[in-house]
Each structure stands twice: as structure tokens, then as C-alpha cells.
PDB file of C-alpha atoms in Angstrom:
ATOM      1  CA  MET A   1     -16.281  69.222  70.156  1.00 47.00           C
ATOM      2  CA  GLY A   2     -15.621  71.506  67.250  1.00 53.00           C
ATOM      3  CA  GLY A   3     -17.269  71.482  63.876  1.00 59.00           C
ATOM      4  CA  ARG A   4     -20.645  72.741  62.868  1.00 69.00           C
ATOM      5  CA  MET A   5     -23.557  71.012  64.594  1.00 74.00           C
ATOM      6  CA  THR A   6     -25.856  70.332  61.673  1.00 80.00           C
ATOM      7  CA  ARG A   7     -29.249  68.687  62.060  1.00 86.00           C
ATOM      8  CA  GLN A   8     -27.792  65.450  60.639  1.00 86.00           C
ATOM      9  CA  ARG A   9     -24.730  65.486  62.880  1.00 87.00           C
ATOM     10  CA  GLU A  10     -26.976  66.110  65.873  1.00 90.00           C
ATOM     11  CA  ALA A  11     -29.154  63.119  64.893  1.00 92.00           C
ATOM     12  CA  VAL A  12     -26.060  60.906  64.453  1.00 94.00           C
ATOM     13  CA  THR A  13     -24.763  61.991  67.869  1.00 93.00           C
ATOM     14  CA  ARG A  14     -28.126  61.432  69.563  1.00 93.00           C
ATOM     15  CA  VAL A  15     -28.606  57.919  68.119  1.00 94.00           C
ATOM     16  CA  LEU A  16     -24.978  57.010  68.805  1.00 93.00           C
ATOM     17  CA  ALA A  17     -25.464  58.110  72.424  1.00 91.00           C
ATOM     18  CA  GLY A  18     -28.291  55.572  72.701  1.00 91.00           C
ATOM     19  CA  CYS A  19     -25.970  52.721  71.764  1.00 88.00           C
ATOM     20  CA  GLN A  20     -24.098  51.199  74.662  1.00 81.00           C
ATOM     21  CA  ASP A  21     -21.480  49.548  72.515  1.00 83.00           C
ATOM     22  CA  PHE A  22     -19.606  50.098  69.272  1.00 88.00           C
ATOM     23  CA  VAL A  23     -21.608  50.231  66.027  1.00 90.00           C
ATOM     24  CA  SER A  24     -20.653  50.443  62.378  1.00 92.00           C
ATOM     25  CA  ALA A  25     -21.640  53.348  60.163  1.00 94.00           C
ATOM     26  CA  GLN A  26     -24.091  51.044  58.361  1.00 94.00           C
ATOM     27  CA  GLU A  27     -25.705  49.982  61.638  1.00 92.00           C
ATOM     28  CA  LEU A  28     -25.963  53.584  62.748  1.00 95.00           C
ATOM     29  CA  TYR A  29     -27.515  54.504  59.402  1.00 95.00           C
ATOM     30  CA  ALA A  30     -30.095  51.705  59.805  1.00 94.00           C
ATOM     31  CA  LEU A  31     -30.976  52.963  63.297  1.00 94.00           C
ATOM     32  CA  LEU A  32     -31.368  56.506  61.988  1.00 94.00           C
ATOM     33  CA  VAL A  33     -33.599  55.441  59.098  1.00 93.00           C
ATOM     34  CA  ALA A  34     -35.662  53.236  61.438  1.00 93.00           C
ATOM     35  CA  GLY A  35     -36.111  56.326  63.617  1.00 89.00           C
ATOM     36  CA  ASP A  36     -37.524  58.271  60.655  1.00 84.00           C
ATOM     37  CA  HIS A  37     -34.458  60.444  60.121  1.00 88.00           C
ATOM     38  CA  ALA A  38     -34.031  61.614  56.534  1.00 88.00           C
ATOM     39  CA  ILE A  39     -30.304  61.053  56.157  1.00 92.00           C
ATOM     40  CA  GLY A  40     -27.989  59.406  53.650  1.00 92.00           C
ATOM     41  CA  LEU A  41     -25.275  56.866  54.382  1.00 94.00           C
ATOM     42  CA  THR A  42     -22.642  59.268  53.001  1.00 94.00           C
ATOM     43  CA  THR A  43     -23.813  61.900  55.496  1.00 94.00           C
ATOM     44  CA  VAL A  44     -23.496  59.381  58.341  1.00 95.00           C
ATOM     45  CA  TYR A  45     -19.903  58.612  57.285  1.00 94.00           C
ATOM     46  CA  ARG A  46     -19.125  62.344  57.040  1.00 94.00           C
ATOM     47  CA  ALA A  47     -20.594  63.019  60.493  1.00 93.00           C
ATOM     48  CA  LEU A  48     -18.597  60.146  61.999  1.00 95.00           C
ATOM     49  CA  ARG A  49     -15.365  61.391  60.366  1.00 92.00           C
ATOM     50  CA  GLU A  50     -16.008  64.863  61.811  1.00 91.00           C
ATOM     51  CA  LEU A  51     -16.811  63.460  65.245  1.00 91.00           C
ATOM     52  CA  GLU A  52     -13.639  61.373  65.128  1.00 88.00           C
ATOM     53  CA  ALA A  53     -11.518  64.379  64.093  1.00 87.00           C
ATOM     54  CA  ASP A  54     -13.057  66.420  66.924  1.00 86.00           C
ATOM     55  CA  GLY A  55     -12.461  63.660  69.495  1.00 84.00           C
ATOM     56  CA  GLY A  56     -16.173  62.981  69.921  1.00 89.00           C
ATOM     57  CA  VAL A  57     -16.043  59.238  69.239  1.00 89.00           C
ATOM     58  CA  ASP A  58     -13.795  56.313  70.048  1.00 86.00           C
ATOM     59  CA  VAL A  59     -13.046  54.043  67.095  1.00 87.00           C
ATOM     60  CA  VAL A  60     -12.032  50.388  66.981  1.00 84.00           C
ATOM     61  CA  ARG A  61     -11.517  48.137  64.003  1.00 82.00           C
ATOM     62  CA  ASP A  62     -13.376  44.878  63.473  1.00 75.00           C
ATOM     63  CA  GLU A  63     -11.660  42.505  61.069  1.00 73.00           C
ATOM     64  CA  THR A  64     -14.912  41.598  59.307  1.00 74.00           C
ATOM     65  CA  ILE A  65     -16.792  44.893  58.992  1.00 73.00           C
ATOM     66  CA  GLY A  66     -14.202  47.611  59.507  1.00 84.00           C
ATOM     67  CA  ARG A  67     -14.456  50.644  61.744  1.00 89.00           C
ATOM     68  CA  LEU A  68     -16.840  50.684  64.709  1.00 90.00           C
ATOM     69  CA  TYR A  69     -17.824  53.845  66.589  1.00 92.00           C
ATOM     70  CA  ARG A  70     -18.877  54.700  70.123  1.00 88.00           C
ATOM     71  CA  LEU A  71     -19.588  58.122  71.575  1.00 90.00           C
ATOM     72  CA  ARG A  72     -16.590  59.201  73.634  1.00 86.00           C
ATOM     73  CA  PRO A  73     -17.401  59.755  77.312  1.00 80.00           C
ATOM     74  CA  ALA A  74     -17.021  63.254  78.735  1.00 78.00           C
ATOM     75  CA  ASP A  75     -13.917  62.212  80.670  1.00 72.00           C
ATOM     76  CA  GLY A  76     -12.047  61.537  77.424  1.00 71.00           C
ATOM     77  CA  HIS A  77     -10.339  58.875  75.355  1.00 74.00           C
ATOM     78  CA  ARG A  78     -10.570  55.274  76.525  1.00 78.00           C
ATOM     79  CA  HIS A  79      -9.274  51.887  75.511  1.00 82.00           C
ATOM     80  CA  TYR A  80     -11.570  48.876  75.320  1.00 82.00           C
ATOM     81  CA  LEU A  81     -11.421  45.124  75.669  1.00 86.00           C
ATOM     82  CA  MET A  82     -13.704  43.621  73.010  1.00 82.00           C
ATOM     83  CA  CYS A  83     -15.166  40.136  72.814  1.00 87.00           C
ATOM     84  CA  ARG A  84     -14.142  38.415  69.584  1.00 83.00           C
ATOM     85  CA  ASP A  85     -17.326  36.356  69.651  1.00 85.00           C
ATOM     86  CA  CYS A  86     -20.166  38.793  70.389  1.00 83.00           C
ATOM     87  CA  GLY A  87     -18.517  42.216  69.994  1.00 79.00           C
ATOM     88  CA  ARG A  88     -19.349  43.402  73.527  1.00 82.00           C
ATOM     89  CA  SER A  89     -16.816  45.901  74.823  1.00 80.00           C
ATOM     90  CA  ARG A  90     -15.675  47.080  78.222  1.00 84.00           C
ATOM     91  CA  PRO A  91     -13.448  50.075  78.973  1.00 81.00           C
ATOM     92  CA  VAL A  92     -10.162  49.115  80.622  1.00 84.00           C
ATOM     93  CA  ASP A  93      -7.703  50.986  82.804  1.00 83.00           C
ATOM     94  CA  SER A  94      -5.086  52.221  80.373  1.00 79.00           C
ATOM     95  CA  GLU A  95      -3.046  54.623  82.489  1.00 84.00           C
ATOM     96  CA  ALA A  96       0.145  52.638  81.786  1.00 85.00           C
ATOM     97  CA  VAL A  97      -0.448  52.912  78.015  1.00 85.00           C
ATOM     98  CA  GLU A  98      -1.049  56.671  78.225  1.00 85.00           C
ATOM     99  CA  GLU A  99       2.108  57.158  80.337  1.00 90.00           C
ATOM    100  CA  TRP A 100       4.136  55.041  77.907  1.00 91.00           C
ATOM    101  CA  ALA A 101       2.889  57.042  74.892  1.00 90.00           C
ATOM    102  CA  GLY A 102       3.721  60.304  76.684  1.00 92.00           C
ATOM    103  CA  ARG A 103       7.201  59.045  77.578  1.00 94.00           C
ATOM    104  CA  ILE A 104       7.870  57.941  73.959  1.00 94.00           C
ATOM    105  CA  ALA A 105       6.773  61.381  72.725  1.00 94.00           C
ATOM    106  CA  ALA A 106       9.064  63.141  75.209  1.00 95.00           C
ATOM    107  CA  GLU A 107      12.039  60.878  74.461  1.00 95.00           C
ATOM    108  CA  THR A 108      11.748  61.243  70.681  1.00 96.00           C
ATOM    109  CA  GLY A 109      10.745  64.887  70.516  1.00 95.00           C
ATOM    110  CA  PHE A 110       7.609  64.033  68.572  1.00 95.00           C
ATOM    111  CA  ALA A 111       4.449  66.072  69.106  1.00 91.00           C
ATOM    112  CA  ALA A 112       0.772  65.143  68.719  1.00 87.00           C
ATOM    113  CA  VAL A 113       1.598  61.454  69.196  1.00 86.00           C
ATOM    114  CA  GLU A 114      -1.415  59.204  68.737  1.00 81.00           C
ATOM    115  CA  HIS A 115      -1.707  55.520  69.502  1.00 80.00           C
ATOM    116  CA  THR A 116      -4.031  52.603  68.928  1.00 77.00           C
ATOM    117  CA  VAL A 117      -4.350  49.744  71.392  1.00 80.00           C
ATOM    118  CA  GLU A 118      -6.687  46.880  70.586  1.00 80.00           C
ATOM    119  CA  LEU A 119      -7.406  44.254  73.208  1.00 85.00           C
ATOM    120  CA  THR A 120      -9.632  41.312  72.355  1.00 86.00           C
ATOM    121  CA  GLY A 121     -10.749  38.204  74.199  1.00 90.00           C
ATOM    122  CA  VAL A 122     -13.835  36.090  74.808  1.00 91.00           C
ATOM    123  CA  CYS A 123     -16.317  37.413  77.373  1.00 90.00           C
ATOM    124  CA  ALA A 124     -17.868  35.270  80.109  1.00 90.00           C
ATOM    125  CA  ASP A 125     -21.232  35.232  78.312  1.00 89.00           C
ATOM    126  CA  CYS A 126     -19.632  33.694  75.218  1.00 90.00           C
ATOM    127  CA  LEU A 127     -17.556  31.064  77.002  1.00 88.00           C
ATOM    128  CA  PRO A 128     -19.195  27.658  76.666  1.00 80.00           C
ATOM    129  CA  ARG A 129     -20.382  26.128  79.925  1.00 63.00           C
ATOM    130  CA  THR A 130     -20.476  22.461  80.759  1.00 58.00           C
ATOM    131  CA  ASP A 131     -24.300  22.453  80.588  1.00 58.00           C
ATOM    132  CA  GLY A 132     -24.172  23.965  77.069  1.00 56.00           C
ATOM    133  CA  ARG A 133     -25.857  27.231  78.128  1.00 56.00           C
ATOM    134  CA  ARG A 134     -24.364  30.687  78.191  1.00 50.00           C
ATOM    135  CA  PRO A 135     -24.427  32.685  81.427  1.00 53.00           C
ATOM    136  CA  SER A 136     -26.827  35.623  81.476  1.00 52.00           C
ATOM    137  CA  GLY A 137     -25.963  39.245  82.268  1.00 48.00           C
ATOM    138  CA  GLU A 138     -25.902  40.621  85.772  1.00 46.00           C
ATOM    139  CA  GLU A 139     -29.294  41.182  87.346  1.00 44.00           C
ATOM    140  CA  GLY A 140     -30.505  44.716  86.696  1.00 43.00           C
ATOM    141  CA  GLU A 141     -27.756  45.320  84.135  1.00 44.00           C
ATOM    142  CA  GLU A 142     -28.960  47.167  81.057  1.00 40.00           C
ATOM    143  CA  PRO A 143     -28.301  45.046  77.965  1.00 41.00           C
ATOM    144  CA  PRO A 144     -25.543  46.618  75.852  1.00 43.00           C
ATOM    145  CA  CYS A 145     -25.386  46.657  72.082  1.00 44.00           C
ATOM    146  CA  HIS A 146     -23.933  43.309  71.165  1.00 43.00           C
ATOM    147  CA  TRP A 147     -23.414  40.934  68.293  1.00 39.00           C
ATOM    148  CA  ASP A 148     -26.159  38.343  68.080  1.00 44.00           C
ATOM    149  CA  ARG A 149     -24.707  34.941  67.350  1.00 37.00           C
ATOM    150  CA  ALA A 150     -25.097  33.730  63.770  1.00 38.00           C
ATOM    151  CA  SER A 151     -24.166  30.401  62.248  1.00 41.00           C
ATOM    152  CA  ASP A 152     -21.589  32.086  60.003  1.00 43.00           C
ATOM    153  CA  PRO A 153     -19.253  34.365  62.020  1.00 39.00           C
ATOM    154  CA  ARG A 154     -18.932  36.683  58.999  1.00 40.00           C
ATOM    155  CA  ASP A 155     -22.721  37.189  59.035  1.00 42.00           C
ATOM    156  CA  ARG A 156     -23.225  38.772  62.458  1.00 40.00           C
ATOM    157  CA  THR A 157     -26.319  40.823  63.100  1.00 40.00           C
ATOM    158  CA  ARG A 158     -26.426  43.592  65.622  1.00 40.00           C
ATOM    159  CA  SER A 159     -28.839  44.611  68.295  1.00 40.00           C
ATOM    160  CA  CYS A 160     -28.678  47.934  70.029  1.00 41.00           C
ATOM    161  CA  ALA A 161     -30.243  48.910  73.341  1.00 38.00           C
ATOM    162  CA  SER A 162     -31.503  52.467  73.217  1.00 35.00           C
TER     163      SER A 162
END
């Protein structure tokens, strides 16, 4: 990653690394403030923009709250399947997408081709069961950041496992 590693950017990166799923800038700001970091929301947005420009975060768009961020793994860019109900995400094999984007670039003569692929669905935990309960996570699985259900789907609250 390029860019200057300021104290604030380091704090943003460290807290973001503790989140197992995508978070908004506002959620990240709240986590930072709760962790006694003296940082402004504008600084969080700036740090996220820099991390995005440097390839340090993956970004997806949520139709209700906008851009969501997740620290990019060391092995590079990934695509995710996101639950439309709870917001949980899972990386997916996207080799075919990457090959297609490379082929389009070669065929058209374009350079620095970027692409966005958004896959959404409803995860197994959010699917209603006949007994009215939701299935729980796998035994021993660390709980990821996820959307807590709210009565109004536009008013989702977030929890983040650190």
C-alpha cells in the first residue's frame, strides 16, 4: 500500500482489520470513537479513500447506506456474495470474471480496466425455516460482522466482531 501511514490511517486500518465483514465509514468511525481514538468522521472518509486508491480495501455498495469497506486480503482483490437481509458477505471464486475483464481489455486495447461485480442473495441464516427459527452459525465459527435484524429494513444496526 502506498500513501503516508499517519496515526489516524493506522488506527482506521487496525479497526477495519478487526471487522470480519463490510462496514460503512460511519460504523467504522463509531468503532474508533468507542475505542478512544481521537479522530473525525472526515478523517475516516479520507483514510478510506486513500486505502481504496492504494488497493488496501474492497468496496461494495449497499442501496440503503452507500459504500461499505473491508480490508483487502494480502492475496488481492476479491468479489463477494452479500446477503440482502443481514449484510453478511462471503468471498466467491471469480476467476472467470477476472479472465473476462482481461480479455475485454486485450480485445479493445484499453488499459487499467476496472470492473465491479455485485452478487447478492439471501444467506442460509436468514432463510425462514418451517419452525420459525433461523439456523445458527457453524460450531466454532467466529461470528462475523453482520446486520442485526430490525423491524424497518432501512433502520439496520450493525454489530462487529473484533
